[in-house]
Short mmCIF file of C-alpha atoms in Angstrom, two decimals:
data_model
loop_
_atom_site.label_atom_id
_atom_site.label_comp_id
_atom_site.label_asym_id
_atom_site.label_seq_id
_atom_site.Cartn_x
_atom_site.Cartn_y
_atom_site.Cartn_z
CA MET A 1 93.41 51.89 124.82
CA PHE A 2 92.47 49.80 127.60
CA LYS A 3 94.58 48.18 130.04
CA ARG A 4 95.56 44.27 130.15
CA PHE A 5 93.02 42.40 132.43
CA ILE A 6 91.62 38.62 132.84
CA PHE A 7 87.58 38.72 134.02
CA ILE A 8 86.67 36.07 135.91
CA THR A 9 82.77 35.19 135.48
CA LEU A 10 81.41 32.37 137.84
CA SER A 11 78.48 30.76 137.01
CA LEU A 12 76.89 31.21 140.31
CA LEU A 13 76.82 34.98 140.24
CA VAL A 14 73.87 36.53 139.62
CA PHE A 15 73.78 38.30 136.77
CA ALA A 16 72.65 41.79 135.49
CA CYS A 17 69.42 42.04 133.64
CA PHE A 18 68.21 44.28 131.42
CA LYS A 19 64.16 43.78 130.76
CA SER A 20 62.42 45.06 127.96
CA ASN A 21 58.62 46.40 129.24
CA LYS A 22 57.10 43.23 128.76
CA LYS A 23 58.17 39.39 129.83
CA SER A 24 58.19 38.16 125.61
CA ILE A 25 58.96 40.49 121.94
CA LYS A 26 57.20 40.07 119.02
CA SER A 27 60.07 38.77 117.07
CA ASP A 28 58.53 39.99 113.61
CA LYS A 29 59.18 44.02 115.10
CA VAL A 30 63.02 42.85 116.22
CA VAL A 31 65.54 44.06 114.75
CA VAL A 32 69.01 42.77 114.70
CA GLY A 33 72.38 44.38 113.22
CA VAL A 34 75.74 42.32 112.82
CA LEU A 35 79.36 43.70 111.74
CA ALA A 36 82.48 42.20 110.98
CA ASN A 37 85.66 42.60 109.37
CA GLY A 38 85.53 40.81 105.76
CA SER A 39 83.32 38.81 103.83
CA PHE A 40 80.70 36.40 105.68
CA TYR A 41 81.58 34.02 102.89
CA ASP A 42 84.90 33.49 104.31
CA LYS A 43 84.38 29.64 104.61
CA GLY A 44 85.53 30.16 108.55
CA TYR A 45 84.73 32.85 110.98
CA ASN A 46 82.47 35.11 109.58
CA GLN A 47 80.44 32.40 108.14
CA SER A 48 79.96 30.30 110.92
CA VAL A 49 78.69 34.18 111.79
CA HIS A 50 76.15 34.37 109.12
CA ASP A 51 74.72 30.88 109.30
CA GLY A 52 73.42 31.55 112.50
CA VAL A 53 71.84 34.76 112.15
CA VAL A 54 70.42 33.95 109.28
CA LYS A 55 68.50 31.06 110.76
CA LEU A 56 67.82 33.03 113.34
CA ARG A 57 65.91 35.18 110.97
CA ASP A 58 64.35 32.20 109.67
CA ASP A 59 63.21 30.96 112.64
CA PHE A 60 62.23 34.08 114.22
CA GLY A 61 61.17 35.54 111.28
CA ILE A 62 63.23 38.98 112.45
CA LYS A 63 65.00 41.70 110.37
CA LEU A 64 68.75 40.86 110.02
CA ILE A 65 70.85 43.61 108.97
CA THR A 66 74.44 42.77 108.02
CA LYS A 67 77.35 44.84 107.23
CA SER A 68 81.41 44.40 106.62
CA LEU A 69 83.75 47.19 107.82
CA ARG A 70 85.13 49.09 104.43
CA PRO A 71 88.20 48.56 103.61
CA TYR A 72 90.75 50.82 105.19
CA PRO A 73 91.82 53.48 104.21
CA ILE A 74 88.34 54.91 102.83
CA ALA A 75 88.28 56.11 99.39
CA GLY A 76 87.87 59.97 99.50
CA LYS A 77 88.03 59.86 103.25
CA LYS A 78 91.98 59.03 103.57
CA LEU A 79 91.78 61.30 106.70
CA LEU A 80 89.92 58.87 108.78
CA THR A 81 91.36 57.29 110.99
CA VAL A 82 90.42 53.34 111.56
CA ASP A 83 88.70 53.69 114.59
CA GLU A 84 86.47 56.63 112.84
CA ALA A 85 85.78 54.18 110.26
CA MET A 86 84.84 51.95 112.21
CA THR A 87 82.72 53.66 114.60
CA GLU A 88 81.04 55.19 110.70
CA ASP A 89 80.29 51.67 109.84
CA ALA A 90 78.82 51.25 113.06
CA TYR A 91 76.72 54.30 112.91
CA ALA A 92 75.58 52.68 109.07
CA VAL A 93 73.91 49.79 110.82
CA GLN A 94 72.50 52.33 113.94
CA LYS A 95 70.48 54.05 111.00
CA SER A 96 68.02 51.39 111.78
CA PRO A 97 66.07 51.38 114.88
CA LEU A 98 67.96 47.85 116.05
CA ASN A 99 67.57 45.64 119.57
CA LEU A 100 70.48 43.88 119.27
CA PHE A 101 73.59 44.92 117.80
CA TRP A 102 76.58 42.20 117.60
CA LEU A 103 79.81 43.33 116.57
CA VAL A 104 82.34 40.17 115.64
CA GLY A 105 85.78 40.52 116.27
CA TYR A 106 87.85 41.64 118.70
CA GLU A 107 89.18 44.49 116.80
CA PHE A 108 85.43 46.12 118.40
CA SER A 109 86.37 45.62 121.57
CA GLY A 110 86.44 49.35 122.16
CA LEU A 111 84.24 50.49 120.25
CA SER A 112 81.57 48.03 122.15
CA VAL A 113 81.80 50.48 125.08
CA LYS A 114 82.00 53.49 123.96
CA LEU A 115 78.89 52.04 121.69
CA SER A 116 76.76 50.86 124.85
CA TYR A 117 77.21 54.08 126.42
CA GLU A 118 76.00 56.30 123.84
CA HIS A 119 73.11 54.59 122.92
CA PRO A 120 71.41 52.48 126.13
CA ASP A 121 68.10 51.36 124.39
CA ILE A 122 70.13 49.13 122.41
CA PHE A 123 71.97 45.96 123.78
CA TYR A 124 75.34 45.30 122.31
CA GLY A 125 77.55 41.78 121.65
CA ILE A 126 81.07 41.83 121.17
CA ILE A 127 82.68 38.46 119.97
CA ASP A 128 86.36 37.95 121.24
CA ALA A 129 86.77 40.15 123.16
CA PHE A 130 90.09 41.51 124.21
CA ASP A 131 90.43 41.99 128.40
CA TYR A 132 89.04 44.94 129.21
CA GLY A 133 91.03 46.26 132.29
CA ASP A 134 89.06 48.12 134.76
CA ILE A 135 86.71 49.22 132.43
CA GLN A 136 83.30 47.75 133.65
CA VAL A 137 81.34 45.95 131.06
CA PRO A 138 78.10 48.45 130.22
CA LYS A 139 74.61 46.92 131.26
CA ASN A 140 73.58 46.61 128.01
CA SER A 141 76.40 44.67 126.89
CA LEU A 142 77.65 41.43 127.01
CA ALA A 143 80.86 40.17 126.07
CA ILE A 144 82.02 37.10 124.79
CA LYS A 145 85.98 34.92 124.76
CA PHE A 146 86.70 31.70 123.67
CA ARG A 147 89.13 29.40 124.86
CA ASN A 148 90.72 29.11 121.71
CA GLU A 149 94.52 27.49 123.26
CA GLU A 150 92.47 24.12 124.38
CA ALA A 151 91.35 23.63 121.09
CA ALA A 152 94.63 24.45 119.59
CA PHE A 153 96.55 22.10 122.06
CA LEU A 154 94.87 19.12 120.48
CA ALA A 155 95.35 20.76 116.94
CA GLY A 156 99.14 20.90 117.84
CA TYR A 157 99.20 17.28 119.05
CA ILE A 158 97.23 16.08 116.19
CA ALA A 159 99.99 17.81 113.59
CA ALA A 160 102.83 16.82 115.64
CA LYS A 161 101.50 12.85 115.18
CA MET A 162 100.88 12.87 111.07
CA SER A 163 103.83 15.92 110.26
CA ARG A 164 106.54 14.37 107.74
CA LYS A 165 108.44 16.93 108.89
CA GLU A 166 110.34 18.11 111.95
CA LYS A 167 108.62 22.24 111.58
CA ILE A 168 105.09 23.02 111.87
CA GLY A 169 103.97 26.53 110.58
CA PHE A 170 101.60 29.42 111.96
CA LEU A 171 100.36 31.79 109.88
CA THR A 172 98.88 34.85 110.87
CA GLY A 173 97.44 38.16 109.86
CA PRO A 174 99.46 41.54 110.89
CA THR A 175 98.07 42.14 113.70
CA SER A 176 98.91 38.43 115.86
CA ASP A 177 98.89 39.23 119.37
CA HIS A 178 95.24 38.62 120.37
CA LEU A 179 95.65 35.43 118.74
CA ASN A 180 98.57 34.47 121.72
CA ASP A 181 95.77 31.44 122.94
CA PHE A 182 96.02 29.90 119.26
CA LYS A 183 99.40 30.04 118.41
CA PHE A 184 100.98 28.86 122.50
CA GLY A 185 98.28 26.20 123.03
CA PHE A 186 99.27 24.93 119.45
CA LYS A 187 102.89 24.83 120.45
CA ALA A 188 101.63 23.85 123.84
CA GLY A 189 99.83 20.53 121.94
CA ILE A 190 103.14 20.09 119.16
CA PHE A 191 105.84 19.91 122.53
CA TYR A 192 103.39 17.70 124.21
CA ALA A 193 103.84 15.12 121.44
CA ASN A 194 107.30 15.75 120.45
CA PRO A 195 109.49 18.34 122.26
CA LYS A 196 111.73 18.22 119.74
CA LEU A 197 109.79 19.17 116.57
CA ARG A 198 109.76 23.39 115.38
CA LEU A 199 107.04 25.57 115.61
CA VAL A 200 107.76 28.34 112.56
CA SER A 201 105.47 31.17 112.78
CA LYS A 202 104.92 34.31 110.12
CA LYS A 203 102.79 36.81 109.52
CA ALA A 204 100.72 37.93 106.25
CA PRO A 205 101.00 41.75 105.35
CA SER A 206 97.23 41.55 104.86
CA LEU A 207 94.06 39.22 105.70
CA PHE A 208 92.11 39.71 102.56
CA ASN A 209 95.33 38.61 99.87
CA LYS A 210 94.49 35.16 99.25
CA GLU A 211 97.33 34.76 96.75
CA LYS A 212 100.05 35.96 99.17
CA GLY A 213 98.53 33.65 101.74
CA LYS A 214 99.69 30.73 98.97
CA GLU A 215 102.73 32.10 97.86
CA MET A 216 103.76 32.26 101.82
CA ALA A 217 102.31 28.96 102.07
CA LEU A 218 104.39 27.74 99.06
CA PHE A 219 107.96 28.96 100.65
CA MET A 220 107.02 27.56 104.50
CA TYR A 221 106.22 24.53 102.34
CA LYS A 222 109.54 23.81 100.43
CA GLU A 223 111.33 26.23 101.77
CA ASP A 224 111.30 26.07 105.42
CA LYS A 225 110.38 22.45 105.25
CA VAL A 226 107.00 22.35 107.66
CA GLY A 227 105.21 19.49 106.92
CA VAL A 228 101.63 21.17 108.27
CA ILE A 229 100.54 24.73 108.20
CA PHE A 230 98.00 26.20 110.82
CA PRO A 231 96.35 29.32 109.05
CA VAL A 232 94.50 31.59 111.20
CA ALA A 233 94.57 34.37 108.84
CA GLY A 234 91.25 35.30 107.18
CA ILE A 235 90.77 35.48 103.06
CA THR A 236 95.02 35.01 103.24
CA GLY A 237 94.86 31.82 104.99
CA LEU A 238 93.27 30.25 102.14
CA GLY A 239 95.84 30.54 100.57
CA VAL A 240 97.29 27.61 102.03
CA TYR A 241 94.73 25.35 100.79
CA ASP A 242 95.42 26.51 97.64
CA ALA A 243 99.43 25.83 98.10
CA ALA A 244 98.75 22.42 99.93
CA LYS A 245 96.48 21.34 97.16
CA GLU A 246 99.53 22.21 94.32
CA LEU A 247 101.97 20.20 95.96
CA GLY A 248 99.96 17.28 96.53
CA SER A 249 98.70 14.68 99.61
CA LYS A 250 101.79 14.66 101.67
CA TYR A 251 101.64 18.44 102.83
CA TYR A 252 99.28 19.45 105.09
CA VAL A 253 96.57 22.10 106.78
CA ILE A 254 94.54 22.71 109.90
CA GLY A 255 91.12 23.79 109.11
CA LEU A 256 89.86 26.97 111.32
CA ASN A 257 85.83 27.85 112.67
CA GLN A 258 84.39 25.01 110.17
CA ASP A 259 85.18 21.51 109.41
CA GLN A 260 87.11 22.55 106.21
CA SER A 261 87.90 19.08 105.03
CA TYR A 262 85.97 20.01 101.91
CA ILE A 263 88.55 22.69 100.26
CA ALA A 264 91.44 20.00 100.38
CA PRO A 265 90.48 16.58 100.94
CA GLN A 266 93.57 15.32 100.42
CA ASN A 267 95.38 17.76 103.02
CA VAL A 268 93.28 18.86 105.43
CA ILE A 269 94.21 16.63 108.66
CA THR A 270 91.86 18.03 111.30
CA SER A 271 89.61 21.29 111.85
CA ILE A 272 88.83 23.96 114.67
CA LEU A 273 85.16 24.28 114.63
CA LYS A 274 84.66 27.35 116.49
CA ASP A 275 80.35 27.67 116.76
CA ILE A 276 80.13 31.19 116.74
CA GLY A 277 77.12 31.06 115.28
CA LYS A 278 75.79 28.92 118.21
CA VAL A 279 76.68 31.04 121.15
CA ILE A 280 74.86 34.56 118.33
CA TYR A 281 71.84 32.51 118.18
CA SER A 282 71.48 30.94 121.52
CA VAL A 283 71.89 34.97 123.33
CA SER A 284 69.52 36.80 120.52
CA SER A 285 66.73 33.70 120.80
CA GLU A 286 66.97 33.42 124.46
CA TYR A 287 66.46 37.54 124.75
CA ILE A 288 63.69 37.33 121.83
CA ASN A 289 61.91 34.15 123.78
CA SER A 290 62.43 35.62 127.17
CA GLY A 291 62.33 39.58 126.66
CA VAL A 292 65.40 39.93 129.24
CA PHE A 293 69.38 40.40 127.81
CA LYS A 294 71.79 39.87 130.81
CA GLY A 295 74.37 41.92 129.94
CA GLY A 296 77.07 43.66 132.12
CA ILE A 297 79.12 40.49 132.26
CA VAL A 298 82.05 38.40 130.21
CA ILE A 299 81.28 34.75 129.50
CA ASP A 300 84.35 32.63 128.77
CA ARG A 301 83.39 29.21 125.95
CA GLY A 302 86.04 26.09 125.74
CA LEU A 303 85.93 22.46 125.15
CA LYS A 304 83.45 22.06 127.93
CA GLU A 305 80.61 24.15 126.84
CA GLY A 306 80.86 22.01 123.94
CA VAL A 307 81.37 25.32 121.82
CA ILE A 308 84.73 24.87 120.32
CA GLU A 309 85.69 21.28 119.08
CA ILE A 310 88.42 19.07 116.84
CA VAL A 311 87.80 16.79 114.05
CA LYS A 312 88.41 13.51 114.16
CA ASP A 313 88.04 11.75 111.60
CA PRO A 314 89.41 7.78 111.99
CA ASP A 315 90.24 8.00 108.34
CA ILE A 316 92.55 10.44 108.55
CA LEU A 317 94.24 10.02 111.87
CA ASN A 318 93.74 6.50 112.73
CA ASN A 319 91.91 4.99 115.86
CA SER A 320 94.94 4.86 118.02
CA LEU A 321 95.83 8.31 117.42
CA VAL A 322 91.51 9.46 117.71
CA ASP A 323 91.52 7.78 121.16
CA GLU A 324 94.88 9.65 121.88
CA VAL A 325 93.10 13.35 121.12
CA VAL A 326 89.94 12.09 122.89
CA ASP A 327 92.31 11.50 125.87
CA LEU A 328 93.59 14.83 125.60
CA GLU A 329 90.27 16.42 125.45
CA ASN A 330 88.74 14.91 128.85
CA LYS A 331 92.26 16.04 130.50
CA ILE A 332 91.74 19.59 129.70
CA ILE A 333 88.17 19.86 130.55
CA SER A 334 88.04 17.75 133.74
CA GLY A 335 91.48 20.31 134.16
CA GLU A 336 93.95 17.89 134.55
CA ILE A 337 96.03 19.56 131.78
CA ILE A 338 95.36 23.57 131.98
CA VAL A 339 96.29 24.75 128.18
CA PRO A 340 98.86 27.80 128.10
CA ASP A 341 97.62 30.77 126.78
CA SER A 342 100.50 33.44 126.56
CA GLU A 343 104.13 32.79 126.53
CA TYR A 344 104.78 33.22 130.09
CA ALA A 345 101.88 30.05 130.25
CA PHE A 346 103.83 28.06 127.60
CA ASP A 347 106.83 27.71 129.51
CA LEU A 348 105.58 26.86 132.83
CA PHE A 349 103.59 24.52 131.11
CA LYS A 350 107.21 23.66 129.40
CA SER A 351 108.46 23.53 132.82
CA LYS A 352 105.94 21.22 134.44
CA LEU A 353 106.06 18.32 131.82
#
């Protein structure tokens, strides 16, 4: 669909900007659309988006239109391809006269380019975009990527230090290549803490089956003998918390996107905080306040920018481990530790230790 390539964006580059006819916008006239894959109440990824855009609506009085992708295959439209069904859902949101349209998730990477060229009067933001290869990001589009591997490294380090077993689990949905940054960052953190530990990685058949997630987690805990599971699997991942609670406080989980310790207080040892809503709010509010949309670029965010963090609760980790994690965090931010985001980069990382 499009080639793999790494965009390098430097803060010294002059941003390509689209300007409205006025220097400011009447916020109560602004219409913002959001399309996501899955529920906005998933206690994680989409929940963060929801919280950010609701705050935007409340603070600026904008009109907000949110929609989740319909489950595929579409009832009564079984001949539609996945891309065609996704496009229909996007067009449904665009029936309203949008100013700004947020597409949330890697699966929208190709569609965002298509829509941007079809509708040059609408500004688009794509969250967790794929690398676009030689395809130029349209001037009315902004792609946002996150250095997920940085926080995943810290989570892996914590998992290795806290695990009572010699194996640690990683659970994704059926498609996982786009999660290699999480996987190999996590694996690198484990290896950095204890090279003898092994990562057990499994794929669930769906992102929307909590019971299946619980079933797989129970197997991983009891049969695979993992001590910690890091689920990156949407609603399915919530089943891991149920499994851990059922088995007891010695079975650990790592949360994602929000502090998920409230879901299983005795089992969650840390959470990766990925404040997508904060990024959406920041970009959207800047556009509303200035009338300028900074498009045609890819923005990269991680620990240094404060968009991604790791929960460091001394009551769970102990003060010594917290100090170790803070030290690693600073080394990542300074560039002393370069966290791998692919299998090849992980092999290089191992060879240098």
